[in-house]
Short mmCIF file of C-alpha atoms in Angstrom, two decimals:
data_model
loop_
_atom_site.label_atom_id
_atom_site.label_comp_id
_atom_site.label_asym_id
_atom_site.label_seq_id
_atom_site.Cartn_x
_atom_site.Cartn_y
_atom_site.Cartn_z
CA MET A 797 0.03 -0.07 0.11
CA LEU A 798 2.53 2.58 0.98
CA LYS A 799 4.84 1.57 -2.14
CA ARG A 800 1.68 2.45 -4.33
CA ILE A 801 1.28 5.75 -2.44
CA THR A 802 4.80 6.73 -3.13
CA ARG A 803 5.03 5.56 -6.67
CA SER A 804 4.33 8.95 -8.17
CA ILE A 805 3.58 12.55 -7.16
CA THR A 806 -0.02 12.26 -8.02
CA SER A 807 -0.55 9.27 -5.76
CA ALA A 808 1.44 10.99 -2.80
CA SER A 809 -0.63 14.17 -3.30
CA ILE A 810 -4.10 12.31 -3.03
CA PHE A 811 -2.77 10.65 0.27
CA LEU A 812 -1.73 14.06 1.56
CA ALA A 813 -5.27 15.41 0.68
CA ALA A 814 -6.84 12.90 2.73
CA TYR A 815 -4.57 13.87 5.52
CA PHE A 816 -5.26 17.56 5.26
CA LEU A 817 -8.86 16.77 5.21
CA LEU A 818 -8.41 14.92 8.56
CA ASN A 819 -6.70 18.11 9.88
CA ILE A 820 -9.62 20.18 9.08
CA ALA A 821 -12.06 17.93 10.53
CA LEU A 822 -10.21 17.85 13.67
CA ARG A 823 -9.83 21.48 13.95
CA ILE A 824 -13.72 21.81 13.63
CA ALA A 825 -14.34 19.18 15.97
CA LEU A 826 -12.00 20.89 18.70
CA PRO A 827 -13.30 23.93 20.55
CA HIS A 828 -13.60 27.16 18.26
CA THR A 829 -11.32 29.13 20.58
CA LEU A 830 -8.72 30.42 18.46
CA ASP A 831 -5.01 30.50 19.19
CA LEU A 832 -3.11 33.81 18.59
CA ASP A 833 -2.39 33.69 14.95
CA GLU A 834 -6.00 32.31 14.01
CA ALA A 835 -7.51 35.19 16.30
CA GLU A 836 -5.21 37.92 14.62
CA GLN A 837 -6.69 36.67 11.02
CA SER A 838 -10.08 36.72 12.76
CA PHE A 839 -9.92 40.23 13.69
CA TYR A 840 -7.74 41.37 10.61
CA SER A 841 -10.10 39.91 8.00
CA GLN A 842 -12.49 43.03 8.85
CA TYR A 843 -9.87 45.13 6.92
CA LEU A 844 -8.14 45.33 3.62
CA LEU A 845 -4.89 47.23 4.29
CA ALA A 846 -1.58 47.53 2.44
CA GLY A 847 -0.09 46.55 5.88
CA TYR A 848 -1.02 45.36 9.25
CA GLY A 849 2.10 45.80 11.55
CA PRO A 850 5.02 43.42 11.92
CA GLN A 851 3.81 40.85 9.60
CA PRO A 852 3.57 41.41 5.77
CA PRO A 853 0.08 41.06 4.42
CA PHE A 854 -0.30 38.13 1.94
CA TYR A 855 -2.04 35.89 4.35
CA ASN A 856 -4.17 38.45 5.50
CA TRP A 857 -5.18 39.21 2.08
CA ILE A 858 -6.14 35.88 1.39
CA GLN A 859 -8.07 35.61 4.65
CA TYR A 860 -9.92 38.97 3.78
CA ALA A 861 -10.93 37.94 0.29
CA ILE A 862 -12.39 34.75 1.57
CA VAL A 863 -14.12 36.06 4.58
CA SER A 864 -15.62 39.09 2.58
CA VAL A 865 -17.41 36.46 0.27
CA THR A 866 -18.33 33.95 3.18
CA GLY A 867 -18.30 35.33 6.26
CA ILE A 868 -16.16 34.37 9.31
CA SER A 869 -16.34 31.05 10.65
CA MET A 870 -13.76 28.25 12.04
CA TRP A 871 -14.39 26.51 8.34
CA VAL A 872 -12.95 29.71 6.83
CA LEU A 873 -10.00 30.02 8.99
CA SER A 874 -9.12 26.15 8.93
CA VAL A 875 -9.60 25.22 5.32
CA PRO A 876 -7.54 27.90 3.55
CA LYS A 877 -4.62 27.17 5.78
CA ASN A 878 -4.75 23.64 5.03
CA ILE A 879 -5.00 24.20 1.20
CA ILE A 880 -1.88 26.47 1.49
CA LEU A 881 -0.14 23.96 3.37
CA PHE A 882 -1.04 21.09 0.81
CA GLY A 883 0.27 23.50 -1.92
CA CYS A 884 3.39 23.77 0.01
CA TYR A 885 3.91 19.91 -0.15
CA LEU A 886 2.65 19.94 -3.67
CA PHE A 887 5.23 22.24 -5.24
CA TYR A 888 7.92 20.81 -2.85
CA GLY A 889 7.21 17.34 -4.84
CA LEU A 890 7.41 18.97 -8.36
CA ALA A 891 10.44 20.82 -7.38
CA ALA A 892 11.98 17.29 -6.03
CA ARG A 893 10.70 15.93 -9.33
CA GLU A 894 12.82 18.58 -11.31
CA VAL A 895 16.02 17.21 -9.79
CA LEU A 896 15.55 13.50 -9.14
CA LYS A 897 15.20 11.13 -11.86
CA SER A 898 13.31 8.61 -9.66
CA ARG A 899 9.52 9.54 -9.54
CA SER A 900 9.22 7.43 -6.41
CA LEU A 901 12.08 9.20 -4.82
CA ALA A 902 10.56 12.33 -5.54
CA ALA A 903 7.38 11.32 -4.01
CA VAL A 904 9.01 10.27 -0.91
CA ALA A 905 10.85 13.49 -0.58
CA MET A 906 7.54 15.38 -0.82
CA LEU A 907 6.15 13.26 1.94
CA SER A 908 9.14 13.62 4.07
CA LEU A 909 8.31 17.24 4.47
CA ILE A 910 6.02 16.15 7.37
CA THR A 911 9.22 14.96 9.36
CA LEU A 912 10.42 18.69 9.81
CA PRO A 913 9.13 19.94 12.98
CA GLN A 914 8.53 23.34 11.73
CA VAL A 915 6.37 22.07 8.77
CA GLY A 916 4.76 18.88 10.08
CA LEU A 917 3.92 20.11 13.43
CA MET A 918 4.16 23.64 14.17
CA ALA A 919 2.56 24.94 10.92
CA GLN A 920 -0.52 22.88 11.93
CA ARG A 921 -0.78 23.95 15.36
CA GLU A 922 -0.80 27.71 15.44
CA LEU A 923 1.27 29.60 12.34
CA THR A 924 -0.25 31.60 9.58
CA HIS A 925 2.03 33.86 7.96
CA THR A 926 4.95 30.99 8.13
CA VAL A 927 2.41 28.60 6.27
CA ALA A 928 2.33 31.37 3.50
CA LEU A 929 6.21 31.34 3.54
CA LEU A 930 6.55 27.68 3.31
CA PHE A 931 4.29 27.73 0.16
CA ALA A 932 6.17 30.48 -1.40
CA THR A 933 9.52 28.75 -0.76
CA SER A 934 8.15 25.59 -2.35
CA LEU A 935 6.91 27.26 -5.11
CA PHE A 936 10.30 29.24 -5.59
CA LEU A 937 12.24 26.01 -5.40
CA PHE A 938 9.92 24.58 -8.08
CA GLY A 939 10.41 27.46 -10.44
CA PHE A 940 14.12 27.69 -9.73
CA PHE A 941 14.93 24.03 -10.55
CA ARG A 942 12.74 24.16 -13.51
CA THR A 943 14.60 27.28 -14.69
CA LEU A 944 18.02 25.69 -14.37
CA ARG A 945 16.89 22.42 -15.93
CA GLN A 946 14.70 23.37 -18.88
CA PRO A 947 14.02 27.45 -18.87
CA THR A 948 10.76 28.82 -20.16
CA ILE A 949 8.84 32.10 -19.93
CA GLY A 950 6.78 29.98 -17.75
CA SER A 951 9.44 28.96 -15.34
CA TYR A 952 10.76 32.56 -15.04
CA LEU A 953 7.36 34.00 -14.36
CA LEU A 954 6.80 31.34 -11.67
CA ILE A 955 10.09 32.43 -10.01
CA GLY A 956 8.62 36.01 -10.11
CA ILE A 957 5.35 35.25 -8.40
CA ALA A 958 6.99 33.11 -5.67
CA THR A 959 9.35 35.91 -4.97
CA GLY A 960 6.40 38.37 -4.77
CA ILE A 961 4.43 36.18 -2.67
CA GLY A 962 7.43 35.13 -0.38
CA LEU A 963 8.35 38.96 0.15
CA ILE A 964 4.75 39.78 1.45
CA SER A 965 4.49 36.49 3.51
CA LYS A 966 7.62 36.99 5.51
CA TYR A 967 10.54 39.56 5.12
CA ASN A 968 13.29 36.97 5.90
CA PHE A 969 12.09 35.19 2.27
CA ALA A 970 14.40 37.86 0.59
CA ILE A 971 17.35 35.83 1.56
CA LEU A 972 16.46 32.95 -0.66
CA PRO A 973 16.24 34.36 -4.23
CA PHE A 974 19.53 36.24 -3.13
CA ALA A 975 21.18 33.05 -2.06
CA ALA A 976 19.91 31.16 -5.33
CA LEU A 977 21.39 33.94 -7.59
CA ILE A 978 24.85 33.71 -5.79
CA ALA A 979 24.56 30.03 -5.70
CA VAL A 980 24.31 29.71 -9.58
CA LEU A 981 27.21 32.00 -10.55
CA PRO A 982 30.08 29.48 -10.16
CA GLU A 983 28.26 27.03 -12.44
CA ARG A 984 29.15 28.01 -16.12
CA GLU A 985 26.39 25.55 -17.29
CA TRP A 986 23.67 27.85 -15.58
CA ARG A 987 25.34 31.23 -15.41
CA SER A 988 23.44 32.23 -18.44
CA ARG A 989 20.20 31.71 -16.75
CA LEU A 990 20.91 35.05 -14.89
CA ILE A 991 21.36 37.44 -17.97
CA ASP A 992 18.22 35.76 -19.82
CA TRP A 993 15.68 38.64 -21.00
CA ARG A 994 13.08 36.44 -19.53
CA LEU A 995 14.43 37.45 -16.01
CA LEU A 996 13.06 40.93 -16.59
CA PRO A 997 9.47 40.06 -16.75
CA ALA A 998 9.73 37.87 -13.77
CA ALA A 999 11.41 40.79 -11.87
CA VAL A 1000 8.58 43.05 -12.79
CA LEU A 1001 5.86 40.73 -11.90
CA ALA A 1002 7.52 40.14 -8.40
CA ILE A 1003 7.63 44.10 -8.06
CA LEU A 1004 3.79 44.42 -9.14
CA ILE A 1005 3.14 41.90 -6.43
CA VAL A 1006 5.00 43.61 -3.70
CA LEU A 1007 4.19 47.07 -4.68
CA PRO A 1008 1.08 47.96 -2.59
CA HIS A 1009 2.69 46.87 0.56
CA ALA A 1010 6.21 48.43 -0.49
CA LEU A 1011 4.49 51.77 -0.77
CA TRP A 1012 3.02 51.33 2.65
CA LEU A 1013 6.20 50.24 4.41
CA PRO A 1014 8.39 53.30 4.48
CA ASP A 1015 6.00 55.33 6.65
CA ASN A 1016 5.13 52.46 8.85
CA LEU A 1017 8.86 51.01 9.10
CA ALA A 1018 8.77 51.05 12.85
CA SER A 1019 5.54 49.31 13.51
CA ALA A 1020 6.49 46.65 10.70
CA SER A 1021 10.08 45.89 12.28
CA ALA A 1022 10.17 46.75 16.08
CA PRO A 1023 8.49 43.79 17.30
CA THR A 1024 10.65 41.26 15.26
CA LEU A 1025 13.75 43.13 16.06
CA GLU A 1026 12.83 43.09 19.81
CA ARG A 1027 12.47 39.38 19.59
CA MET A 1028 15.62 39.05 17.76
CA THR A 1029 17.70 41.05 20.03
CA ALA A 1030 16.29 39.97 23.17
CA GLU A 1031 17.69 43.01 24.97
CA HIS A 1032 16.28 42.06 28.45
CA LEU A 1033 18.21 38.94 28.19
CA ALA A 1034 21.28 39.44 26.35
CA PRO A 1035 24.30 41.32 27.37
CA ALA A 1036 26.11 43.82 24.89
CA GLY A 1037 29.14 43.33 22.81
CA LEU A 1038 30.76 39.92 22.30
CA PRO A 1039 28.53 38.00 24.86
CA ARG A 1040 25.65 39.01 22.71
CA ILE A 1041 27.33 37.90 19.48
CA GLY A 1042 28.23 34.70 21.04
CA GLN A 1043 24.81 34.11 22.40
CA GLY A 1044 23.32 35.01 18.80
CA LEU A 1045 25.60 32.63 17.21
CA LEU A 1046 24.87 29.74 19.80
CA SER A 1047 21.21 30.29 19.24
CA LEU A 1048 21.63 30.09 15.43
CA ILE A 1049 23.43 26.87 15.87
CA ILE A 1050 20.81 25.52 18.11
CA ALA A 1051 18.13 26.54 15.68
CA VAL A 1052 19.88 24.95 12.82
CA LEU A 1053 20.15 21.66 14.78
CA GLY A 1054 16.61 21.79 15.66
CA PHE A 1055 15.45 22.18 12.26
CA VAL A 1056 17.54 19.57 10.55
CA ALA A 1057 18.34 16.91 13.30
CA LEU A 1058 15.18 14.88 13.18
CA PRO A 1059 14.85 14.30 9.42
CA ILE A 1060 18.60 13.73 9.22
CA VAL A 1061 18.42 11.02 11.79
CA LEU A 1062 15.41 9.52 10.43
CA ILE A 1063 16.99 9.25 6.68
CA ALA A 1064 20.24 7.89 8.18
CA ALA A 1065 18.56 5.31 10.29
CA ALA A 1066 16.36 4.04 7.16
CA PHE A 1067 19.39 4.36 4.54
CA ARG A 1068 22.09 3.20 7.05
CA ARG A 1069 25.50 2.77 5.40
CA HIS A 1070 24.19 3.96 2.01
CA PHE A 1071 23.40 7.36 3.62
CA LEU A 1072 27.14 7.65 4.86
CA ARG A 1073 28.40 6.53 1.39
CA ALA A 1074 25.84 9.30 -0.33
CA LEU A 1075 27.40 12.02 1.94
CA SER A 1076 30.44 12.34 -0.57
CA SER A 1077 28.44 12.19 -3.80
CA SER A 1078 28.31 15.61 -5.77
CA SER A 1079 26.82 17.02 -8.83
CA PRO A 1080 26.23 20.51 -10.30
CA MET A 1081 22.84 20.65 -8.69
CA ILE A 1082 23.96 19.55 -5.42
CA ARG A 1083 26.59 22.13 -5.32
CA VAL A 1084 24.07 24.72 -5.99
CA ILE A 1085 21.74 23.64 -3.10
CA GLU A 1086 24.71 23.38 -0.80
CA ARG A 1087 25.70 27.02 -1.64
CA MET A 1088 22.20 28.26 -1.41
CA MET A 1089 21.99 26.91 2.27
CA VAL A 1090 25.43 28.22 3.18
CA ILE A 1091 24.89 31.58 2.00
CA SER A 1092 21.41 31.72 3.51
CA LEU A 1093 22.91 30.64 6.92
CA LEU A 1094 25.71 33.16 6.39
CA ALA A 1095 23.24 35.90 5.98
CA PHE A 1096 22.00 34.98 9.55
CA VAL A 1097 25.49 35.18 10.73
CA GLY A 1098 25.60 38.73 9.33
CA VAL A 1099 22.30 39.47 11.27
CA VAL A 1100 24.05 38.21 14.69
CA LEU A 1101 27.12 40.32 13.92
CA PHE A 1102 25.82 43.41 12.54
CA ALA A 1103 22.24 43.47 13.76
CA GLY A 1104 22.68 42.38 17.23
CA ALA A 1105 20.46 39.59 17.00
CA SER A 1106 21.03 37.17 19.91
CA ASP A 1107 17.83 34.79 19.69
CA ILE A 1108 17.17 33.12 16.25
CA HIS A 1109 14.00 31.11 16.19
CA GLU A 1110 13.85 27.76 14.03
CA ARG A 1111 11.01 28.97 11.95
CA TRP A 1112 13.03 32.03 10.75
CA LEU A 1113 15.11 29.44 8.81
CA ASP A 1114 12.37 27.91 6.61
CA PRO A 1115 13.23 29.69 3.60
CA CYS A 1116 17.11 28.73 4.11
CA LEU A 1117 16.68 24.91 4.83
CA LEU A 1118 13.53 23.82 3.47
CA VAL A 1119 15.42 22.45 0.46
CA LEU A 1120 17.35 20.03 2.92
CA LEU A 1121 15.21 16.89 2.08
CA ILE A 1122 15.45 17.31 -1.54
CA TYR A 1123 19.18 17.69 -1.03
CA LEU A 1124 19.57 14.53 0.88
CA PHE A 1125 17.59 12.45 -1.72
CA LEU A 1126 19.45 13.98 -4.47
CA LYS A 1127 22.71 13.05 -2.58
CA LEU A 1128 21.40 9.34 -2.13
CA GLU A 1129 20.39 8.86 -5.96
CA THR A 1130 23.64 10.56 -7.24
CA ALA A 1131 25.53 7.98 -5.33
CA GLY A 1132 24.03 5.34 -7.65
CA LEU A 1133 23.25 3.02 -4.81
CA ASP A 1134 20.24 0.74 -4.57
CA LEU A 1135 17.84 2.39 -2.30
CA SER A 1136 14.88 -0.14 -2.26
CA ALA A 1137 15.66 -1.45 1.35
CA GLY A 1138 16.06 2.11 2.72
CA LEU A 1139 12.81 3.41 1.03
CA ALA A 1140 11.02 0.23 2.31
CA ARG A 1141 12.24 1.10 5.84
CA PHE A 1142 11.42 5.01 5.41
CA ARG A 1143 8.19 4.83 3.97
CA PRO A 1144 6.26 3.82 7.21
CA VAL A 1145 7.73 6.87 8.88
CA VAL A 1146 5.27 9.15 7.09
CA PRO A 1147 1.88 7.57 8.24
CA VAL A 1148 3.25 7.20 11.77
CA PHE A 1149 4.02 11.10 11.65
CA MET A 1150 0.60 11.63 10.47
CA VAL A 1151 -0.83 9.82 13.22
CA VAL A 1152 1.53 11.36 15.99
CA ILE A 1153 0.72 14.89 14.88
CA LEU A 1154 -2.95 14.27 14.75
CA SER A 1155 -2.81 12.92 18.29
CA ILE A 1156 -0.61 15.76 19.67
CA LEU A 1157 -2.85 18.49 18.01
CA LEU A 1158 -5.92 16.54 19.81
CA PHE A 1159 -4.42 15.72 23.17
CA ARG A 1160 -2.97 19.12 23.71
CA ILE A 1161 -6.41 20.38 23.84
CA VAL A 1162 -8.59 17.59 25.37
CA GLY A 1163 -5.82 16.06 27.56
CA ILE A 1164 -4.62 19.40 28.93
CA GLN A 1165 -5.51 18.38 32.76
CA TYR A 1166 -2.87 15.81 32.32
CA ILE A 1167 -0.31 17.99 30.81
CA GLY A 1168 -0.98 20.93 33.11
CA THR A 1169 0.01 23.76 30.94
CA TYR A 1170 -3.27 25.17 29.50
CA THR A 1171 -3.25 26.64 25.97
CA ARG A 1172 -5.03 29.47 24.39
CA THR A 1173 -7.41 27.21 22.92
CA ASN A 1174 -8.58 25.95 26.03
CA VAL A 1175 -10.07 29.46 27.13
CA PRO A 1176 -13.74 29.22 27.27
CA PHE A 1177 -14.80 32.08 25.02
CA SER A 1178 -17.89 30.31 23.94
CA GLY A 1179 -19.06 30.38 27.68
CA TYR A 1180 -18.05 34.04 27.96
CA VAL A 1181 -20.16 35.07 25.15
CA ALA A 1182 -23.19 33.01 26.44
CA GLU A 1183 -22.90 34.71 29.67
CA LEU A 1184 -22.30 38.30 28.48
CA THR A 1185 -25.26 38.17 25.77
CA ALA A 1186 -27.67 36.43 27.92
CA THR A 1187 -29.63 39.73 28.42
CA ARG A 1188 -28.38 42.07 25.72
CA LYS A 1189 -26.36 41.97 22.60
CA PRO A 1190 -23.66 44.54 21.98
CA VAL A 1191 -23.71 46.80 18.70
CA LEU A 1192 -19.87 47.23 19.13
CA ILE A 1193 -17.08 45.28 20.63
CA VAL A 1194 -13.91 47.24 21.91
CA ALA A 1195 -11.30 44.72 22.79
CA GLY A 1196 -7.72 45.07 24.46
CA THR A 1197 -5.83 42.60 22.40
CA LYS A 1198 -6.07 40.73 19.05
CA PHE A 1199 -6.42 37.51 20.84
CA VAL A 1200 -9.71 38.62 22.67
CA ALA A 1201 -10.79 40.66 19.57
CA GLY A 1202 -10.41 37.83 17.06
CA ASN A 1203 -12.29 35.34 19.30
CA LEU A 1204 -15.25 37.63 19.94
CA ARG A 1205 -15.15 38.41 16.30
CA LEU A 1206 -15.65 34.63 15.51
CA ALA A 1207 -18.31 34.04 18.28
CA LEU A 1208 -20.30 37.23 17.29
CA PRO A 1209 -19.65 37.41 13.39
CA ASP A 1210 -22.49 40.28 12.85
CA VAL A 1211 -20.78 42.61 15.54
CA PRO A 1212 -18.04 44.82 14.65
CA VAL A 1213 -15.02 44.16 16.74
CA VAL A 1214 -12.29 47.06 17.07
CA ILE A 1215 -9.14 47.73 19.01
CA PRO A 1216 -8.24 51.40 20.09
CA PHE A 1217 -5.98 52.96 17.43
CA PHE A 1218 -6.12 50.19 14.87
CA PRO A 1219 -5.92 50.58 11.85
CA GLY A 1220 -6.27 54.44 12.28
CA PRO A 1221 -6.62 57.04 15.07
CA GLY A 1222 -9.34 56.43 17.75
CA VAL A 1223 -12.31 54.27 17.44
CA PRO A 1224 -14.75 56.00 14.98
CA GLU A 1225 -17.31 53.08 15.10
CA TYR A 1226 -17.86 53.96 18.80
CA ALA A 1227 -19.14 57.71 18.01
CA ASP A 1228 -21.79 56.19 15.65
CA ALA A 1229 -22.81 53.20 17.82
CA LYS A 1230 -26.52 53.21 18.75
CA GLY A 1231 -26.76 50.80 21.64
CA PRO A 1232 -24.63 48.98 24.19
CA VAL A 1233 -20.96 48.75 23.67
CA LEU A 1234 -18.99 45.85 25.25
CA VAL A 1235 -15.44 46.58 26.21
CA ILE A 1236 -13.60 43.58 27.07
CA TRP A 1237 -10.00 42.55 27.91
CA ARG A 1238 -7.70 39.97 29.51
CA GLY A 1239 -5.15 40.67 32.12
CA GLU A 1240 -1.36 39.89 32.21
CA THR A 1241 -2.24 36.46 33.78
CA ALA A 1242 -5.02 34.01 33.53
CA ASP A 1243 -6.54 34.77 37.19
CA ASP A 1244 -5.82 38.45 36.96
CA PRO A 1245 -8.11 40.48 34.75
CA THR A 1246 -6.97 43.90 35.69
CA ILE A 1247 -7.15 46.21 32.94
CA SER A 1248 -3.78 47.57 31.70
CA PRO A 1249 -2.79 51.01 31.95
CA GLY A 1250 -2.12 51.40 28.08
CA PHE A 1251 -5.51 49.90 27.22
CA ALA A 1252 -7.33 52.21 29.86
CA ASN A 1253 -5.45 54.96 28.59
CA ASP A 1254 -6.41 54.38 24.87
CA LEU A 1255 -9.94 53.97 25.86
CA VAL A 1256 -10.04 57.65 27.27
CA LYS A 1257 -8.30 58.88 24.28
CA SER A 1258 -10.86 57.20 22.03
CA GLY A 1259 -13.82 58.89 24.10
CA ILE A 1260 -14.58 55.69 26.01
CA HIS A 1261 -15.17 56.23 29.64
CA LEU A 1262 -15.86 53.01 31.87
CA GLN A 1263 -18.23 53.41 34.61
CA GLU A 1264 -18.13 49.95 36.17
CA LEU A 1265 -15.37 47.13 35.73
CA LYS A 1266 -16.58 43.63 36.06
CA THR A 1267 -14.85 40.41 35.96
CA LEU A 1268 -16.27 37.06 34.51
CA THR A 1269 -14.19 33.96 35.47
CA LEU A 1270 -14.79 30.46 33.82
CA PRO A 1271 -13.10 26.95 34.31
CA TYR A 1272 -10.87 26.02 31.16
CA LEU A 1273 -12.30 23.73 28.84
CA PHE A 1274 -11.28 20.18 29.20
CA GLY A 1275 -9.75 21.24 32.41
CA ASP A 1276 -9.75 19.55 35.91
CA GLY A 1277 -12.23 22.40 37.12
CA LYS A 1278 -9.66 23.69 39.44
CA ARG A 1279 -7.87 26.23 37.07
CA SER A 1280 -9.96 28.92 35.46
CA PHE A 1281 -9.40 31.94 33.19
CA SER A 1282 -10.77 35.39 33.96
CA ILE A 1283 -11.59 38.39 31.58
CA GLY A 1284 -12.51 41.88 32.64
CA TYR A 1285 -15.30 43.74 30.80
CA SER A 1286 -17.60 46.75 30.84
CA TRP A 1287 -21.00 47.87 29.16
CA VAL A 1288 -20.97 51.47 28.08
CA GLU A 1289 -23.50 53.36 25.71
CA GLY A 1290 -22.36 54.09 22.35
CA GLY A 1291 -21.74 57.58 21.00
CA ALA A 1292 -19.14 60.25 21.77
CA LYS A 1293 -19.35 61.70 25.02
#
């Protein structure tokens, strides 16, 4: 059965489609409390903007377009994400097929993406913008390898589309086309691809895709870059000077090992001595991929040395190291060894990972009382909404955070939800509200719903004056009944005072 699944990209794609349908069904069956990234998408889907803050807008645009047609729901948040993830696997398989002679090996390389923790588990668990980045990276690799092997206007335009999408998915995607460009230069056979006229329309297409966000970026550079720079530099944790550089380089090494260790161990265990023999194999394509990965990682070294980064996250390496699995299987194929036994041992890894990932996604929510660390998805927002709207329904919700705003937006899809000073100054909807307005927030901790001074100040600046602060406390979903989560809220009448 597994051998038939990995016989071709088509068979593997059908198998993957069934897996992603299971992921959608599981997410719909679990509580409809949104995690942080999901909540952001729910909230942002009310607006079509050129920029939304620290993340580029591609995923937000996709979500907005769908929500504007269908309305907000758990289905609308889950289905597009899984389709984009499926696209990541599909184009990765097509990229593998461009460089691997064996169709079966290409299908296995495609399915083996699930062994990368950032792709198999983390992308399913909570990420959104990174999902778009993974898709753009796979699409770029397909266009890039196709252009090296058999250049056409279509392959060049594919590179342009992927580059445009990638740049408005995550800013770190910019490393990939730069690394690919430099990696090709030493290869005389492919150097002419860089001065081909077809590269010009590809570049124009990429610019057109990026242009709306690029025009927004200069005036909003602080809001777009400050949160990421703060996470990267970790100023409150890292000392200055050489100690910070040392911490940053160590963080990069740990991130690289965390990214590559598991698939390398699994492939090495499956192919055993053939894997060791294949490490010395080489070809022009292998050398290009090696340079791409090295140049990409050197770019992160430069970020550590010159930008003061001291905390590198594994997911930031997605555009640099996603090509790893194609690289490893290309090494094995180039060595000219009999890989049938290794493939037979490796094939069962994929369904096992699928079962494990689905189990983790389920148990981290429903088995939380045995784990002890409660997730955002266990916060009982459905209970809050039932309690708060039992006697009256708001005409407007003013929320303290995107997490709260997105969840209230999902629970009450016909009620506008706003956050002070987003997307512009003040809360204009409040001045026009004809009826009760619900102001709601969460505190710094689960059991302390104290309103933050910043949010309280923003409310006053927006013309909202709270009369009575109330608290609502409910037990976590699937908890032991002893732990609870508290929110703060206040009802006010709409209209400027």
